[in-house]
mmCIF file of C-alpha atoms in Angstrom:
data_model
loop_
_atom_site.group_PDB
_atom_site.id
_atom_site.type_symbol
_atom_site.label_atom_id
_atom_site.label_comp_id
_atom_site.label_asym_id
_atom_site.label_seq_id
_atom_site.Cartn_x
_atom_site.Cartn_y
_atom_site.Cartn_z
ATOM 1 C CA MET A 1 0.000 0.000 0.000
ATOM 2 C CA PRO A 2 2.735 2.602 0.744
ATOM 3 C CA GLU A 3 4.018 2.083 -2.784
ATOM 4 C CA ALA A 4 0.623 3.024 -4.226
ATOM 5 C CA HIS A 5 1.065 6.589 -2.933
ATOM 6 C CA ALA A 6 4.662 6.963 -4.160
ATOM 7 C CA VAL A 7 3.830 7.986 -7.716
ATOM 8 C CA PRO A 8 1.367 10.754 -6.792
ATOM 9 C CA ARG A 9 3.930 12.182 -4.426
ATOM 10 C CA ARG A 10 6.587 12.292 -7.139
ATOM 11 C CA ARG A 11 4.094 13.902 -9.492
ATOM 12 C CA SER A 12 3.258 16.473 -6.864
ATOM 13 C CA ALA A 13 6.945 17.193 -6.396
ATOM 14 C CA THR A 14 7.412 17.598 -10.109
ATOM 15 C CA ARG A 15 4.471 19.932 -10.338
ATOM 16 C CA PHE A 16 5.846 21.921 -7.455
ATOM 17 C CA VAL A 17 9.279 22.237 -9.024
ATOM 18 C CA GLY A 18 7.736 23.280 -12.335
ATOM 19 C CA ARG A 19 5.544 25.858 -10.672
ATOM 20 C CA ALA A 20 8.485 27.055 -8.621
ATOM 21 C CA GLY A 21 10.531 27.504 -11.814
ATOM 22 C CA VAL A 22 7.778 29.533 -13.438
ATOM 23 C CA LEU A 23 7.417 31.643 -10.297
ATOM 24 C CA ALA A 24 11.176 32.191 -10.227
ATOM 25 C CA ALA A 25 11.170 33.290 -13.842
ATOM 26 C CA LEU A 26 8.284 35.645 -13.221
ATOM 27 C CA THR A 27 9.997 36.971 -10.150
ATOM 28 C CA GLY A 28 13.181 37.530 -12.164
ATOM 29 C CA ILE A 29 11.286 39.460 -14.797
ATOM 30 C CA THR A 30 9.445 41.435 -12.142
ATOM 31 C CA VAL A 31 12.692 42.339 -10.443
ATOM 32 C CA VAL A 32 14.858 42.865 -13.515
ATOM 33 C CA LEU A 33 12.524 45.165 -15.430
ATOM 34 C CA PRO A 34 12.134 47.715 -12.618
ATOM 35 C CA VAL A 35 15.831 47.605 -11.939
ATOM 36 C CA SER A 36 16.577 48.058 -15.659
ATOM 37 C CA GLN A 37 14.076 50.886 -15.888
ATOM 38 C CA SER A 38 15.597 52.527 -12.837
ATOM 39 C CA ALA A 39 19.051 52.219 -14.326
ATOM 40 C CA LEU A 40 17.875 53.712 -17.613
ATOM 41 C CA ALA A 41 16.119 56.529 -15.817
ATOM 42 C CA ALA A 42 19.274 57.218 -13.829
ATOM 43 C CA ALA A 43 21.189 57.356 -17.118
ATOM 44 C CA GLY A 44 18.776 59.934 -18.465
ATOM 45 C CA VAL A 45 16.829 57.654 -20.824
ATOM 46 C CA PRO A 46 13.081 58.510 -20.815
ATOM 47 C CA LEU A 47 10.968 55.806 -19.219
ATOM 48 C CA ALA A 48 8.514 55.862 -22.107
ATOM 49 C CA PHE A 49 11.359 54.959 -24.464
ATOM 50 C CA ALA A 50 12.589 52.196 -22.160
ATOM 51 C CA THR A 51 9.174 50.552 -21.921
ATOM 52 C CA HIS A 52 8.711 50.537 -25.679
ATOM 53 C CA VAL A 53 12.101 49.202 -26.710
ATOM 54 C CA ALA A 54 11.614 46.179 -28.953
ATOM 55 C CA LEU A 55 13.681 43.396 -27.454
ATOM 56 C CA PRO A 56 14.651 40.390 -29.600
ATOM 57 C CA SER A 57 12.927 37.103 -28.968
ATOM 58 C CA THR A 58 14.924 34.125 -27.742
ATOM 59 C CA VAL A 59 14.965 32.624 -31.241
ATOM 60 C CA GLU A 60 16.111 35.931 -32.775
ATOM 61 C CA ALA A 61 18.825 36.332 -30.178
ATOM 62 C CA LEU A 62 20.144 32.817 -30.760
ATOM 63 C CA THR A 63 20.074 33.000 -34.542
ATOM 64 C CA ALA A 64 21.341 36.578 -34.995
ATOM 65 C CA VAL A 65 24.720 36.958 -36.734
ATOM 66 C CA PRO A 66 27.247 38.882 -34.608
ATOM 67 C CA PRO A 67 28.121 42.292 -36.114
ATOM 68 C CA SER A 68 31.745 41.268 -36.526
ATOM 69 C CA GLU A 69 30.683 38.366 -38.752
ATOM 70 C CA GLN A 70 28.486 40.435 -41.043
ATOM 71 C CA ALA A 71 29.876 41.235 -44.476
ATOM 72 C CA PRO A 72 30.946 44.865 -44.950
ATOM 73 C CA SER A 73 28.446 46.854 -46.968
ATOM 74 C CA SER A 74 31.173 47.540 -49.544
ATOM 75 C CA LEU A 75 31.284 43.810 -50.317
ATOM 76 C CA LEU A 76 27.566 43.118 -50.433
ATOM 77 C CA SER A 77 27.509 43.849 -54.171
ATOM 78 C CA ALA A 78 31.030 42.784 -55.003
ATOM 79 C CA SER A 79 30.346 42.150 -58.646
ATOM 80 C CA GLY A 80 28.684 45.509 -59.134
ATOM 81 C CA ALA A 81 31.386 47.372 -57.244
ATOM 82 C CA THR A 82 34.115 45.652 -59.229
ATOM 83 C CA THR A 83 32.395 46.469 -62.490
ATOM 84 C CA ALA A 84 32.118 50.123 -61.535
ATOM 85 C CA PHE A 85 35.773 50.253 -60.507
ATOM 86 C CA ASP A 86 36.957 48.593 -63.686
ATOM 87 C CA ALA A 87 34.910 50.999 -65.791
ATOM 88 C CA SER A 88 36.441 53.904 -63.919
ATOM 89 C CA ALA A 89 39.936 52.513 -64.466
ATOM 90 C CA VAL A 90 39.274 52.063 -68.179
ATOM 91 C CA GLU A 91 37.953 55.617 -68.354
ATOM 92 C CA ARG A 92 41.102 56.965 -66.691
ATOM 93 C CA VAL A 93 43.308 55.055 -69.142
ATOM 94 C CA SER A 94 41.201 56.321 -72.003
ATOM 95 C CA ARG A 95 41.581 59.916 -70.818
ATOM 96 C CA SER A 96 45.305 59.377 -70.513
ATOM 97 C CA VAL A 97 45.484 58.200 -74.120
ATOM 98 C CA GLU A 98 43.410 61.181 -75.249
ATOM 99 C CA ARG A 99 45.905 63.487 -73.548
ATOM 100 C CA SER A 100 48.556 62.382 -76.065
ATOM 101 C CA PRO A 101 49.828 65.336 -78.139
ATOM 102 C CA LEU A 102 48.412 63.544 -81.174
ATOM 103 C CA PRO A 103 45.541 61.166 -80.233
ATOM 104 C CA GLY A 104 45.407 58.019 -82.318
ATOM 105 C CA CYS A 105 49.056 58.244 -83.431
ATOM 106 C CA ASP A 106 51.407 55.636 -81.963
ATOM 107 C CA GLY A 107 54.538 57.679 -82.694
ATOM 108 C CA ILE A 108 56.425 54.711 -84.156
ATOM 109 C CA GLY A 109 58.706 55.584 -87.063
ATOM 110 C CA ARG A 110 58.371 52.884 -89.717
ATOM 111 C CA ALA A 111 61.179 53.194 -92.219
ATOM 112 C CA GLY A 112 61.808 51.173 -95.363
ATOM 113 C CA ALA A 113 59.052 52.331 -97.684
ATOM 114 C CA LYS A 114 60.023 54.041 -100.929
ATOM 115 C CA ASN A 115 60.159 57.811 -101.044
ATOM 116 C CA GLY A 116 56.731 59.203 -101.886
ATOM 117 C CA LEU A 117 55.068 55.796 -101.512
ATOM 118 C CA LEU A 118 54.626 55.569 -97.740
ATOM 119 C CA PRO A 119 51.661 53.443 -96.611
ATOM 120 C CA ALA A 120 48.858 55.256 -94.828
ATOM 121 C CA SER A 121 49.525 53.164 -91.701
ATOM 122 C CA SER A 122 52.923 54.836 -91.224
ATOM 123 C CA LEU A 123 51.531 58.380 -91.407
ATOM 124 C CA CYS A 124 49.650 60.520 -88.888
ATOM 125 C CA THR A 125 47.488 63.556 -89.559
ATOM 126 C CA LEU A 126 48.631 66.658 -87.691
ATOM 127 C CA PHE A 127 46.710 69.162 -85.585
ATOM 128 C CA ASP A 128 45.570 71.187 -88.630
ATOM 129 C CA GLY A 129 43.468 68.231 -89.771
ATOM 130 C CA HIS A 130 45.111 67.526 -93.139
ATOM 131 C CA THR A 131 48.927 67.783 -93.112
ATOM 132 C CA GLN A 132 50.634 64.416 -92.563
ATOM 133 C CA LEU A 133 54.058 63.260 -91.367
ATOM 134 C CA ARG A 134 55.594 59.932 -90.476
ATOM 135 C CA ALA A 135 54.304 58.911 -87.045
ATOM 136 C CA ASP A 136 57.446 59.689 -85.028
ATOM 137 C CA ALA A 137 57.944 63.055 -86.700
ATOM 138 C CA ALA A 138 54.235 63.841 -86.318
ATOM 139 C CA VAL A 139 54.225 63.251 -82.545
ATOM 140 C CA ALA A 140 57.413 65.302 -82.140
ATOM 141 C CA LEU A 141 55.913 68.227 -84.065
ATOM 142 C CA ALA A 142 52.613 67.966 -82.168
ATOM 143 C CA THR A 143 54.540 68.159 -78.894
ATOM 144 C CA LEU A 144 56.358 71.249 -80.161
ATOM 145 C CA ASP A 145 52.983 72.692 -81.117
ATOM 146 C CA GLU A 146 51.671 72.254 -77.561
ATOM 147 C CA ALA A 147 54.501 74.492 -76.322
ATOM 148 C CA TYR A 148 53.792 76.915 -79.157
ATOM 149 C CA VAL A 149 50.107 77.132 -78.246
ATOM 150 C CA ALA A 150 51.025 77.824 -74.616
ATOM 151 C CA LYS A 151 53.149 80.736 -75.841
ATOM 152 C CA PHE A 152 51.053 82.233 -78.648
ATOM 153 C CA GLY A 153 47.546 80.897 -78.050
ATOM 154 C CA SER A 154 47.106 79.141 -81.409
ATOM 155 C CA ASP A 155 48.539 76.232 -83.410
ATOM 156 C CA MET A 156 51.479 76.638 -85.725
ATOM 157 C CA CYS A 157 50.496 77.305 -89.321
ATOM 158 C CA LEU A 158 51.570 74.548 -91.743
ATOM 159 C CA GLU A 159 51.887 74.702 -95.534
ATOM 160 C CA SER A 160 52.839 71.109 -96.310
ATOM 161 C CA GLY A 161 54.241 67.879 -94.907
ATOM 162 C CA TYR A 162 54.397 64.459 -96.564
ATOM 163 C CA ARG A 163 54.341 64.541 -100.345
ATOM 164 C CA THR A 164 53.550 61.568 -102.529
ATOM 165 C CA LEU A 165 55.709 60.918 -105.550
ATOM 166 C CA ALA A 166 53.046 62.436 -107.766
ATOM 167 C CA GLN A 167 52.942 65.571 -105.630
ATOM 168 C CA GLN A 168 56.727 65.863 -105.819
ATOM 169 C CA TYR A 169 56.549 65.826 -109.608
ATOM 170 C CA ALA A 170 53.912 68.550 -109.460
ATOM 171 C CA VAL A 171 56.065 70.723 -107.202
ATOM 172 C CA LYS A 172 59.105 70.158 -109.428
ATOM 173 C CA ALA A 173 57.125 71.247 -112.465
ATOM 174 C CA GLU A 174 56.053 74.393 -110.655
ATOM 175 C CA ARG A 175 59.305 75.400 -108.966
ATOM 176 C CA GLY A 176 61.939 73.970 -111.250
ATOM 177 C CA GLY A 177 65.388 74.095 -109.736
ATOM 178 C CA LEU A 178 64.070 75.283 -106.385
ATOM 179 C CA ALA A 179 62.491 71.851 -105.770
ATOM 180 C CA ALA A 180 64.226 68.565 -105.016
ATOM 181 C CA THR A 181 64.356 65.840 -107.629
ATOM 182 C CA PRO A 182 61.215 63.710 -107.262
ATOM 183 C CA GLY A 183 61.941 60.616 -105.170
ATOM 184 C CA THR A 184 64.721 62.311 -103.165
ATOM 185 C CA SER A 185 62.829 64.899 -101.115
ATOM 186 C CA ASN A 186 62.573 64.457 -97.359
ATOM 187 C CA HIS A 187 58.951 65.460 -97.791
ATOM 188 C CA GLY A 188 58.580 62.115 -99.579
ATOM 189 C CA LEU A 189 59.787 60.351 -96.415
ATOM 190 C CA GLY A 190 57.288 62.184 -94.230
ATOM 191 C CA LEU A 191 60.156 63.839 -92.343
ATOM 192 C CA ALA A 192 59.950 67.452 -93.548
ATOM 193 C CA VAL A 193 57.429 70.198 -92.941
ATOM 194 C CA ASP A 194 56.969 73.652 -94.460
ATOM 195 C CA PHE A 195 55.603 76.364 -92.163
ATOM 196 C CA CYS A 196 53.519 79.321 -93.274
ATOM 197 C CA SER A 197 55.408 82.574 -93.821
ATOM 198 C CA ARG A 198 54.034 84.065 -90.581
ATOM 199 C CA GLU A 199 56.192 81.601 -88.628
ATOM 200 C CA THR A 200 59.393 82.911 -90.242
ATOM 201 C CA SER A 201 59.473 86.434 -88.834
ATOM 202 C CA GLY A 202 59.227 88.349 -85.577
ATOM 203 C CA ALA A 203 58.636 86.741 -82.198
ATOM 204 C CA ARG A 204 57.291 83.503 -83.692
ATOM 205 C CA TRP A 205 60.433 82.995 -85.766
ATOM 206 C CA ALA A 206 62.683 83.730 -82.810
ATOM 207 C CA TRP A 207 60.727 81.265 -80.671
ATOM 208 C CA LEU A 208 60.799 78.564 -83.360
ATOM 209 C CA LYS A 209 64.559 78.833 -83.855
ATOM 210 C CA GLU A 210 65.106 78.557 -80.121
ATOM 211 C CA ASN A 211 62.648 75.771 -79.361
ATOM 212 C CA GLY A 212 62.371 73.716 -82.565
ATOM 213 C CA PRO A 213 65.687 71.856 -82.012
ATOM 214 C CA LEU A 214 64.605 70.962 -78.472
ATOM 215 C CA TYR A 215 61.804 68.877 -79.997
ATOM 216 C CA GLY A 216 63.876 67.368 -82.803
ATOM 217 C CA PHE A 217 63.229 69.793 -85.662
ATOM 218 C CA GLN A 218 65.730 72.068 -87.403
ATOM 219 C CA ASN A 219 65.924 74.348 -90.384
ATOM 220 C CA PRO A 220 68.825 72.633 -92.254
ATOM 221 C CA SER A 221 71.916 74.696 -92.989
ATOM 222 C CA TRP A 222 71.437 74.475 -96.773
ATOM 223 C CA ALA A 223 68.034 76.209 -96.371
ATOM 224 C CA GLN A 224 69.440 79.062 -94.308
ATOM 225 C CA TYR A 225 70.640 82.335 -95.774
ATOM 226 C CA GLY A 226 73.952 81.731 -97.572
ATOM 227 C CA GLY A 227 73.712 77.988 -96.920
ATOM 228 C CA GLY A 228 74.400 76.827 -100.446
ATOM 229 C CA GLY A 229 70.811 76.008 -101.365
ATOM 230 C CA PRO A 230 67.591 77.932 -101.886
ATOM 231 C CA HIS A 231 66.806 80.154 -98.914
ATOM 232 C CA GLU A 232 63.841 78.385 -97.272
ATOM 233 C CA PRO A 233 63.431 79.413 -93.619
ATOM 234 C CA TRP A 234 60.011 77.710 -93.649
ATOM 235 C CA HIS A 235 61.487 74.270 -94.434
ATOM 236 C CA TRP A 236 62.192 72.199 -91.291
ATOM 237 C CA GLU A 237 63.165 68.553 -90.947
ATOM 238 C CA PHE A 238 62.903 65.884 -88.265
ATOM 239 C CA VAL A 239 66.623 65.418 -87.630
ATOM 240 C CA LYS A 240 66.559 61.961 -86.064
ATOM 241 C CA GLY A 241 64.597 60.535 -88.985
ATOM 242 C CA VAL A 242 66.607 62.080 -91.805
ATOM 243 C CA GLU A 243 69.897 61.177 -90.163
ATOM 244 C CA ALA A 244 68.792 57.545 -89.968
ATOM 245 C CA ALA A 245 67.686 57.693 -93.596
ATOM 246 C CA GLY A 246 71.036 59.196 -94.639
ATOM 247 C CA THR A 247 69.368 62.238 -96.167
ATOM 248 C CA TRP A 248 70.346 64.895 -93.621
ATOM 249 C CA PHE A 249 72.306 67.690 -95.205
ATOM 250 C CA GLY A 250 72.158 70.146 -92.330
#
């Protein structure tokens, strides 16, 4: 018979412990909230704010990712950010290329073609939009022109540059002995340029004589007054190119 009452007693004890646990939890909440509210009030936090703070549930608290483990906002759209950065880098490179003294011209001097028969790929159009020189000479002259523009506020005036073989024959027919034999002119190599007459007098002429050689261009000695050839102060040649070609007579 004593054993028949054992189970109810254990059940009663269990119920008591369970109820005691609930009471303890309620007591903890009852005690903690006032204490927390008092602490917040002492810290200057309005009570109304404290009583309406949304606290996370137990599940939310357990499943929340710690701030230190969250991905930085800058990496949340890594592919998009990378694309934007790459586009910006390409744009900067593009702007750098456009800042070349002669955009689109690689500046590489390609020798070997016959005088007056240079392929279009070896020539570059200058800043005036129509005169052409061999690429290396063209970039050198365009760089000289940048300095000229900084000084005088406008581009240098050009009369002619590269001449095809047919154009050399036309010039020879017009000028006779004052023109080079067709097929021997440095114009036919894309290494000579003729300036307009305005560049051969006054301050512009003085500036050109002083600065032209610094950028690789000179008025050859034969073209200077008393130089043994026709006096052509407007005729200038790209020294490095004509020296390599063996046609420099300066």
